[in-house]
Short mmCIF file of C-alpha atoms in Angstrom, two decimals:
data_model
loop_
_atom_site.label_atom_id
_atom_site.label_comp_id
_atom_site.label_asym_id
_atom_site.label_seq_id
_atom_site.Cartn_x
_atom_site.Cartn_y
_atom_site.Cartn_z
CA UNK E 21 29.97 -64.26 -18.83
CA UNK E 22 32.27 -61.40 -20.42
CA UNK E 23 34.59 -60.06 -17.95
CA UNK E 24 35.46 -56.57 -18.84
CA UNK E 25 38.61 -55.43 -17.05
CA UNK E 26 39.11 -52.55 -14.56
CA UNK E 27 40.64 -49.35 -15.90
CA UNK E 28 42.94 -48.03 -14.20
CA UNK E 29 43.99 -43.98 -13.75
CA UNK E 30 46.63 -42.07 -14.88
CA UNK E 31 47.71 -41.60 -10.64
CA UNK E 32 47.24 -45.48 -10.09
CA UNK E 33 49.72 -46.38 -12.59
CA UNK E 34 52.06 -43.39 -12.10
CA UNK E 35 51.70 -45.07 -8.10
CA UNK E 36 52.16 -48.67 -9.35
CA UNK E 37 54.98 -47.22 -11.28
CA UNK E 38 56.55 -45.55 -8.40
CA UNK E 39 56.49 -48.44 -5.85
CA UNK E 40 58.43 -50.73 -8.99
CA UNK E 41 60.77 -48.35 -8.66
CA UNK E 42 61.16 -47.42 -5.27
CA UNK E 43 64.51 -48.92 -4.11
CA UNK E 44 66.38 -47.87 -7.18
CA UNK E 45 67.64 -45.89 -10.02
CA UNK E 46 66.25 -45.53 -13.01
CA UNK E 47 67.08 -48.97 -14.75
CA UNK E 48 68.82 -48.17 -17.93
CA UNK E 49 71.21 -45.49 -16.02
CA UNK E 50 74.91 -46.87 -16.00
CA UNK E 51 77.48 -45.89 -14.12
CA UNK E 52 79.18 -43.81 -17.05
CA UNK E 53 75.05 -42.34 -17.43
CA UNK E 54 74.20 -38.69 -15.40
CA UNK E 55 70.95 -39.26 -14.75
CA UNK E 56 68.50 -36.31 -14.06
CA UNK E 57 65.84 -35.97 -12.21
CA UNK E 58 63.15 -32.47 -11.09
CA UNK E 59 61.76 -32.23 -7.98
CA UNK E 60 58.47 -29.47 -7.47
CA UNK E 61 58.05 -27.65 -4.24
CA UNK E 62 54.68 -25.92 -4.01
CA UNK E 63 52.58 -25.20 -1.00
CA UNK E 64 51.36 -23.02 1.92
CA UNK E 65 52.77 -18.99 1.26
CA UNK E 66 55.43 -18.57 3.58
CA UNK E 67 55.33 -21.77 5.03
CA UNK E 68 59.41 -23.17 5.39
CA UNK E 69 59.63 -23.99 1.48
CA UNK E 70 62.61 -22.49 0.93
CA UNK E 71 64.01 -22.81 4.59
CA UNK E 72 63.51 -26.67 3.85
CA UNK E 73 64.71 -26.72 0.46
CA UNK E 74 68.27 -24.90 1.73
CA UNK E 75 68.52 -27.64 4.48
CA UNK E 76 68.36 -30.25 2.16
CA UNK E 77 70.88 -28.83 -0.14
CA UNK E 78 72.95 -27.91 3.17
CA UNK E 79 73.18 -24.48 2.15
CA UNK E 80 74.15 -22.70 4.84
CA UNK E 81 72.28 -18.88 3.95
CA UNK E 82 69.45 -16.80 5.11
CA UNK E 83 66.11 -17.52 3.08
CA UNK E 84 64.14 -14.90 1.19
CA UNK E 85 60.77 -15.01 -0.46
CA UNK E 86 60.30 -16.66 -3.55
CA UNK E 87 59.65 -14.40 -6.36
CA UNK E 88 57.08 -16.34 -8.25
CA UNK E 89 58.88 -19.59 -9.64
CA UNK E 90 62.21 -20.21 -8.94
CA UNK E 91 65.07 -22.71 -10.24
CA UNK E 92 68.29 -24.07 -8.50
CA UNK E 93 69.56 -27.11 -9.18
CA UNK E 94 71.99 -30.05 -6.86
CA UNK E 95 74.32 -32.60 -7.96
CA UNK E 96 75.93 -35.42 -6.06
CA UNK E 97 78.04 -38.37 -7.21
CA UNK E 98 77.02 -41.55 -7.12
CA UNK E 99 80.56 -42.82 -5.86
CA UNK E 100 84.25 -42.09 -6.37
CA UNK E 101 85.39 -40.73 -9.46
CA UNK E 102 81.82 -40.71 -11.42
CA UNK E 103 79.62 -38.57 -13.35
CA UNK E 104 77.56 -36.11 -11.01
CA UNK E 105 73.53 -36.66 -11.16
CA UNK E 106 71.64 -33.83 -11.42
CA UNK E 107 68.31 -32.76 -9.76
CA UNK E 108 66.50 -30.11 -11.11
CA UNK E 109 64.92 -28.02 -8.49
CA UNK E 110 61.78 -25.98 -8.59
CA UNK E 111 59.88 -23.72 -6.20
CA UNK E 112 56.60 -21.80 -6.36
CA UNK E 113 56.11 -19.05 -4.52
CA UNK E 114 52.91 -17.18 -3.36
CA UNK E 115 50.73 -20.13 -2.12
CA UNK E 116 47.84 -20.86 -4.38
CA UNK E 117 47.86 -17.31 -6.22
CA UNK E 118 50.66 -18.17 -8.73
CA UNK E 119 48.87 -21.76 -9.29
CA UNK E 120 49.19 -21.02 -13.42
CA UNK E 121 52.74 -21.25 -13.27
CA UNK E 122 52.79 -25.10 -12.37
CA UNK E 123 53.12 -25.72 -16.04
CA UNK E 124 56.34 -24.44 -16.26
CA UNK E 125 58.14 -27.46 -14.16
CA UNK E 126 55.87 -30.28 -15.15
CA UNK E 127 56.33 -30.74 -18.71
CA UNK E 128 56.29 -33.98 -20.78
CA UNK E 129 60.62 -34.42 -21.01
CA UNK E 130 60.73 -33.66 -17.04
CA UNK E 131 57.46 -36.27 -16.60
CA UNK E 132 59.40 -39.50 -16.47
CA UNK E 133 61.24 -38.93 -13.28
CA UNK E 134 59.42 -35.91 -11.97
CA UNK E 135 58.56 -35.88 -8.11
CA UNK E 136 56.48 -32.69 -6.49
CA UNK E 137 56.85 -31.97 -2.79
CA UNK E 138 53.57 -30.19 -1.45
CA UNK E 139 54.77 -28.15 1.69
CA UNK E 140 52.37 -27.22 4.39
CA UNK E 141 51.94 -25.10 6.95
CA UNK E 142 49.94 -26.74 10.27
CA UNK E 143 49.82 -23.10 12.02
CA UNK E 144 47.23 -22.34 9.86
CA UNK E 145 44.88 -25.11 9.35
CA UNK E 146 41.73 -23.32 8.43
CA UNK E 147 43.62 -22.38 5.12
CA UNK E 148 45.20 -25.65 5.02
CA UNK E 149 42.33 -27.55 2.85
CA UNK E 150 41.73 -24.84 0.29
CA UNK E 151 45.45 -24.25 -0.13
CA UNK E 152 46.38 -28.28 -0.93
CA UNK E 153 42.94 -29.14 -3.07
CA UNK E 154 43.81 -25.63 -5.14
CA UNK E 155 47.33 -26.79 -5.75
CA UNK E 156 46.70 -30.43 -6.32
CA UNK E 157 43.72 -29.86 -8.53
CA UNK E 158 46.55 -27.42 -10.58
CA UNK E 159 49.29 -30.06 -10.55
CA UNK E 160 47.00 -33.14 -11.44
CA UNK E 161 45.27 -31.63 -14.34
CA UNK E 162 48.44 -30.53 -15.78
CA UNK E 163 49.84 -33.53 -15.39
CA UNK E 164 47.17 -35.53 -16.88
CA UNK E 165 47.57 -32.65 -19.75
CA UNK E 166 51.28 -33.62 -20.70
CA UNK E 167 50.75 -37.18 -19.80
CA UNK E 168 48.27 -37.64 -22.36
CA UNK E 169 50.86 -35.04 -25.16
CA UNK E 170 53.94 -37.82 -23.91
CA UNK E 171 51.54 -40.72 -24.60
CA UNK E 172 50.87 -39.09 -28.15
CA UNK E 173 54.27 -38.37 -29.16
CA UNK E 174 55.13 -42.57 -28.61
CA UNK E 175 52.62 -43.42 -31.31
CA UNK E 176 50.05 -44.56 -29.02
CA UNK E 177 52.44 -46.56 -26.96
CA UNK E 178 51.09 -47.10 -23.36
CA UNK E 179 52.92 -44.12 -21.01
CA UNK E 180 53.34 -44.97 -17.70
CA UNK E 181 54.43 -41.97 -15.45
CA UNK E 182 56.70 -42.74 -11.87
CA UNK E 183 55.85 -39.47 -11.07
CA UNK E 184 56.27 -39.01 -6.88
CA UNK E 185 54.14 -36.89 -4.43
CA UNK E 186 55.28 -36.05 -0.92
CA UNK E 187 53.55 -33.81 1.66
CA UNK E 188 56.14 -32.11 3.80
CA UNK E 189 54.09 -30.60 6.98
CA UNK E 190 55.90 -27.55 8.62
CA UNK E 191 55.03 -27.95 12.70
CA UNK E 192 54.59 -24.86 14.16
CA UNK E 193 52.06 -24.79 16.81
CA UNK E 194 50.58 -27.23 19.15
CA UNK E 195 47.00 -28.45 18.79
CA UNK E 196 44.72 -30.31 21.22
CA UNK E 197 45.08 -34.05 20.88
CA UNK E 198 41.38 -34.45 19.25
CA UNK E 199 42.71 -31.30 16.47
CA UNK E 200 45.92 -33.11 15.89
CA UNK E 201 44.09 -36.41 14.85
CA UNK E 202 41.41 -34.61 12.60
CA UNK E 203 44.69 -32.97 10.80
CA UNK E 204 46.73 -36.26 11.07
CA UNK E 205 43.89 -39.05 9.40
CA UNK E 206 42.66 -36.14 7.16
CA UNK E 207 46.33 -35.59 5.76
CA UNK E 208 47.00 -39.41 5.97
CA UNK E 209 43.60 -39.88 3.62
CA UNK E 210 45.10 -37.09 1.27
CA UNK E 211 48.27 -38.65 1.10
CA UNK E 212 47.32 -42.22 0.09
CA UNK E 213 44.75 -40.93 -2.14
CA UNK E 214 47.53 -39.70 -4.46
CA UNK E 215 49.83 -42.60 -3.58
CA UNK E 216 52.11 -39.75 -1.43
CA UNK E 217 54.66 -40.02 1.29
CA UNK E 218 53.40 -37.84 4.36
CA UNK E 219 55.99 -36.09 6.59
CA UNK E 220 55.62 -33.80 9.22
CA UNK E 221 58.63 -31.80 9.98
CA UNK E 222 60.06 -28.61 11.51
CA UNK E 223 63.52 -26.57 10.84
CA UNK E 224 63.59 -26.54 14.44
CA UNK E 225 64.21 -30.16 15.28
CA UNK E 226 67.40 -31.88 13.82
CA UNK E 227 66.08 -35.25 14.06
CA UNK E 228 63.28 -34.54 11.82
CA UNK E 229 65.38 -32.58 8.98
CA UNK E 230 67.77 -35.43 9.19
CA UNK E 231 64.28 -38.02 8.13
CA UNK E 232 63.29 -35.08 5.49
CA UNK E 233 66.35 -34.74 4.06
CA UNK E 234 67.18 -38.91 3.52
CA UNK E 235 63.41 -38.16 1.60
CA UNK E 236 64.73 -35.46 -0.43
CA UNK E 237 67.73 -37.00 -1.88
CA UNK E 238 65.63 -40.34 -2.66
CA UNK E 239 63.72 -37.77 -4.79
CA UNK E 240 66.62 -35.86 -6.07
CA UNK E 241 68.89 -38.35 -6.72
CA UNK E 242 67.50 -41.79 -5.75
CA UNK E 243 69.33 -42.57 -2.83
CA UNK E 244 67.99 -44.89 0.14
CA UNK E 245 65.40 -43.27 2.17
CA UNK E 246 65.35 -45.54 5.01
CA UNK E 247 62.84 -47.11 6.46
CA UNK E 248 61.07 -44.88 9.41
CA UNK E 249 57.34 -45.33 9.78
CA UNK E 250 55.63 -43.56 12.53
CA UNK E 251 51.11 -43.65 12.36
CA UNK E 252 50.66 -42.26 15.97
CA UNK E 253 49.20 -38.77 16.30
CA UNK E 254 50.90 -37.59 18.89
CA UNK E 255 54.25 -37.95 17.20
CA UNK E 256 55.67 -36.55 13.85
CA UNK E 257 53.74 -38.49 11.59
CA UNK E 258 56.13 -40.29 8.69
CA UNK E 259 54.66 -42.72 5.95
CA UNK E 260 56.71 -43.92 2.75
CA UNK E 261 53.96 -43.90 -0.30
CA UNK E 262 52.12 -47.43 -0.33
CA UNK E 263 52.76 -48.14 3.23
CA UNK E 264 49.76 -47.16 4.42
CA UNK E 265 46.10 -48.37 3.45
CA UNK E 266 42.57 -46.81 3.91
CA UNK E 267 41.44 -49.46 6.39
CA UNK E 268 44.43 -48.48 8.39
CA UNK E 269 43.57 -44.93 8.31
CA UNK E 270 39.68 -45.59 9.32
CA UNK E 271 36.79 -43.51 9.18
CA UNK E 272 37.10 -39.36 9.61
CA UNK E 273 37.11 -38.92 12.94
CA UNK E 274 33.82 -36.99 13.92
CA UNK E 275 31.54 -38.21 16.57
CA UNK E 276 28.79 -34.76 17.18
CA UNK E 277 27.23 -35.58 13.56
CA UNK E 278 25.97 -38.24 11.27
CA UNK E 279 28.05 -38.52 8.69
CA UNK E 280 25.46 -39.54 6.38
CA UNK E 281 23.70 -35.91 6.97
CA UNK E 282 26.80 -34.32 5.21
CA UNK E 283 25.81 -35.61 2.02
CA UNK E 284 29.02 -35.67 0.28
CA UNK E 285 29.40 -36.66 -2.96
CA UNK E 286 32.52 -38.66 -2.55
CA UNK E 287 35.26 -40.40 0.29
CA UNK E 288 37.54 -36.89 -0.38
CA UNK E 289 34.46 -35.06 -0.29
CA UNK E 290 33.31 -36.34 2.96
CA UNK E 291 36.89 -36.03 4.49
CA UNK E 292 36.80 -32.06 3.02
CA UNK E 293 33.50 -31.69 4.99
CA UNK E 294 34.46 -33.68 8.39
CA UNK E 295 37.90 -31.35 8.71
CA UNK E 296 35.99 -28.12 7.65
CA UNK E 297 34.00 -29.02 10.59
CA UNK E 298 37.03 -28.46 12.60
CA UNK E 299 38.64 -25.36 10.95
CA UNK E 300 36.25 -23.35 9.05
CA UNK E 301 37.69 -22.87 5.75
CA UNK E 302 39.16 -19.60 5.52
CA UNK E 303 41.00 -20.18 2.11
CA UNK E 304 38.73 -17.80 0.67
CA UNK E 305 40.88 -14.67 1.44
CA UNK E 306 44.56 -16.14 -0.13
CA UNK E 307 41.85 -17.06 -3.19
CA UNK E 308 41.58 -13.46 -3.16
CA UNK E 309 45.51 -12.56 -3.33
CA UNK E 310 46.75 -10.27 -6.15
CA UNK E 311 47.74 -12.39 -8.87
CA UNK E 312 50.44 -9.50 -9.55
CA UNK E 313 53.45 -10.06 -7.39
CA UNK E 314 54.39 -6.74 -8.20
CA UNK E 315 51.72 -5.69 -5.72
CA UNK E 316 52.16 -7.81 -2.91
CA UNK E 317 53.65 -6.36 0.05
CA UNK E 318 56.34 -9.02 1.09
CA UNK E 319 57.86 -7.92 -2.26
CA UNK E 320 58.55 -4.65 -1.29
CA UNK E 321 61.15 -2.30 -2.92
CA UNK E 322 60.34 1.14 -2.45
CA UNK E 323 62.20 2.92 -5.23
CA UNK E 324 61.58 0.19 -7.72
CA UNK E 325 57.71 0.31 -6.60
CA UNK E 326 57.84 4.65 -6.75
CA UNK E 327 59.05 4.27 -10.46
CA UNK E 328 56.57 1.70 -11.06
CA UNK E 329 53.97 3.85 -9.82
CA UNK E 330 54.62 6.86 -11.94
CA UNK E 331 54.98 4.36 -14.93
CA UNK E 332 51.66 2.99 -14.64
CA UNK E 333 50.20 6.88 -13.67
CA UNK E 334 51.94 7.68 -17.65
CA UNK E 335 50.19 4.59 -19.04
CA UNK E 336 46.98 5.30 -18.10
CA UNK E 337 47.82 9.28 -19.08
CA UNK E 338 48.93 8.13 -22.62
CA UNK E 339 45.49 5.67 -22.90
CA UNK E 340 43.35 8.61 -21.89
CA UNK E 341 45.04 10.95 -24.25
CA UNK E 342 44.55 8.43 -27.47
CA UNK E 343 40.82 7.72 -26.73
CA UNK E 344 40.17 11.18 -26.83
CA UNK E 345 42.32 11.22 -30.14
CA UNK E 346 40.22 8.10 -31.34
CA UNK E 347 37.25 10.12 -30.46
CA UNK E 348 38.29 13.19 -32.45
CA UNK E 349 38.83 10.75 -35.83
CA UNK E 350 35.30 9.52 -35.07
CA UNK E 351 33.98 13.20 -35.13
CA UNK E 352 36.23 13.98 -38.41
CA UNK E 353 34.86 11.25 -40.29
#
């Protein structure tokens, strides 16, 4: 008999990849080496992105709202007296409306030690679904994109990507205990799927910053992130990528239908179904957002927005004023 070996994905090496590599720095860094790495924080609108993001950098300063995609960067030193490493730092900003501009961070030089943070909000669960598949769908198909570009530009050399998810979950309300462990096996599901740490923190509690933080500078900068595992739903749920399993995580918890009546097409499918069961997808109306950011509200300047106004008023004035020109050639001739 022929045995014809299993192929595997672009996600289940970039997660074999990751795990290699999960208790160090990159191996060919030296001491006398900066070593730079870009972490991608995308997620829920308005859901403690950049409130998280300042409390990792200790940045002690009020937040505002991200104006599409924004850069900072951190650097720390890896001991006394050496080089500074450098994390490049991007956010995106207007939940799943701005989902084009993921392939500004994730190119093929930022691939090899790229991690994305996918932040989001719990107080709003029936959005919840349509705002992570949206934004994953966005990230892995770009990915894939430039993966396949860095593969190219090696001469056909096999590319192997230790690129590193993380959900960060913003707790903000309290659910009913069945609720919280729909939303806690769904997420965990999501999370393994793509090989992801899962995290569920709040500004509001010190002792979970302090766990989200020690996760943030493994990404950043590769330090230590320590070893707290939590799986019970009625605590802060915290699982390091490849620490927990599908058999672990069980079957979606529903128990008023047959499953097999959903007819999904897929496990992720039938997961998708199960928690839309629970909260009604209402994901439809941020699908709907103005991809302009110039006319969303929480971007309000009124003078700026006045001048802008009377701008666009002379635009469509001037484009008026040559059709009928256009039109007058047309007669002419």
């Amino acid at each position: 008999m022929w045995h014809i070996p299993r192929r595997h994905t672009i996600w289940e090496l970039a997660a074999s990849e990751v795990l290699s590599r999960e208790n160090g720095a990159p191996e060919e860094d030296g001491a006398d080496t900066v070593c730079e790495r870009s972490v991608f924080l995308m997620g829920s609108k308005a859901g403690g992105k950049t409130s998280i993001l300042l409390r990792c950098l200790d940045r002690d300063e009020p937040p505002k709202p991200t104006l599409a995609l924004e850069y900072t960067f951190g650097r720390r030193a890896r001991g006394h007296n050496t080089l500074k490493d450098v994390a490049h730092l991007w956010e995106l900003g207007g939940g799943t409306s701005l989902s084009d501009l993921i392939q500004i961070p994730i190119t093929p030089a930022a691939l090899r030690f790229l991690s994305v943070i996918l932040i989001l909000d719990l107080s709003k669960p029936n959005t919840l679904w349509a705002t992570m598949e949206k934004l994953l769908h966005a990230a892995q198909a770009h990915f894939e994109k430039m993966s396949s570009q860095a593969q190219k530009s090696k001469s056909g050399a096999k590319y192997q990507n230790p690129v590193h998810s993380t959900f960060f979950l913003t707790l903000l309300q309290e659910f009913h205990s069945d609720k919280k462990k729909v939303i806690s096996k769904t997420l965990r599901f999501v999370a393994h799927y793509y090989a992801a740490s899962l995290i569920f923190t709040s500004i509001k509690s010190e002792s979970l910053m302090s766990k989200t933080k020690s996760f943030f500078s493994h990404l950043a900068f590769g330090l230590e992130k320590g070893k707290t595992m939590c799986c019970d739903p009625g605590k802060p749920t915290i699982i390091p990528a490849g620490s927990d399993s599908f058999s672990q995580i069980g079957s979606p918890p529903l128990t008023d239908v047959d499953i097999t009546s959903l007819h999904a097409k897929n496990p992720k499918d039938l997961w998708k179904k199960v928690f839309e069961r629970v909260f009604p997808n209402e994901g439809a109306s941020e699908q709907r957002e103005l991809k302009d950011p110039a006319k969303d509200p929480q971007y309000s300047e009124p003078q700026i927005d006045a001048m802008r106004a009377q701008k666009d008023q002379e635009l469509e004035q001037y484009k008026r004023n040559a059709t009928k020109s256009w039109k007058g050639l047309e007669l002419e001739t």
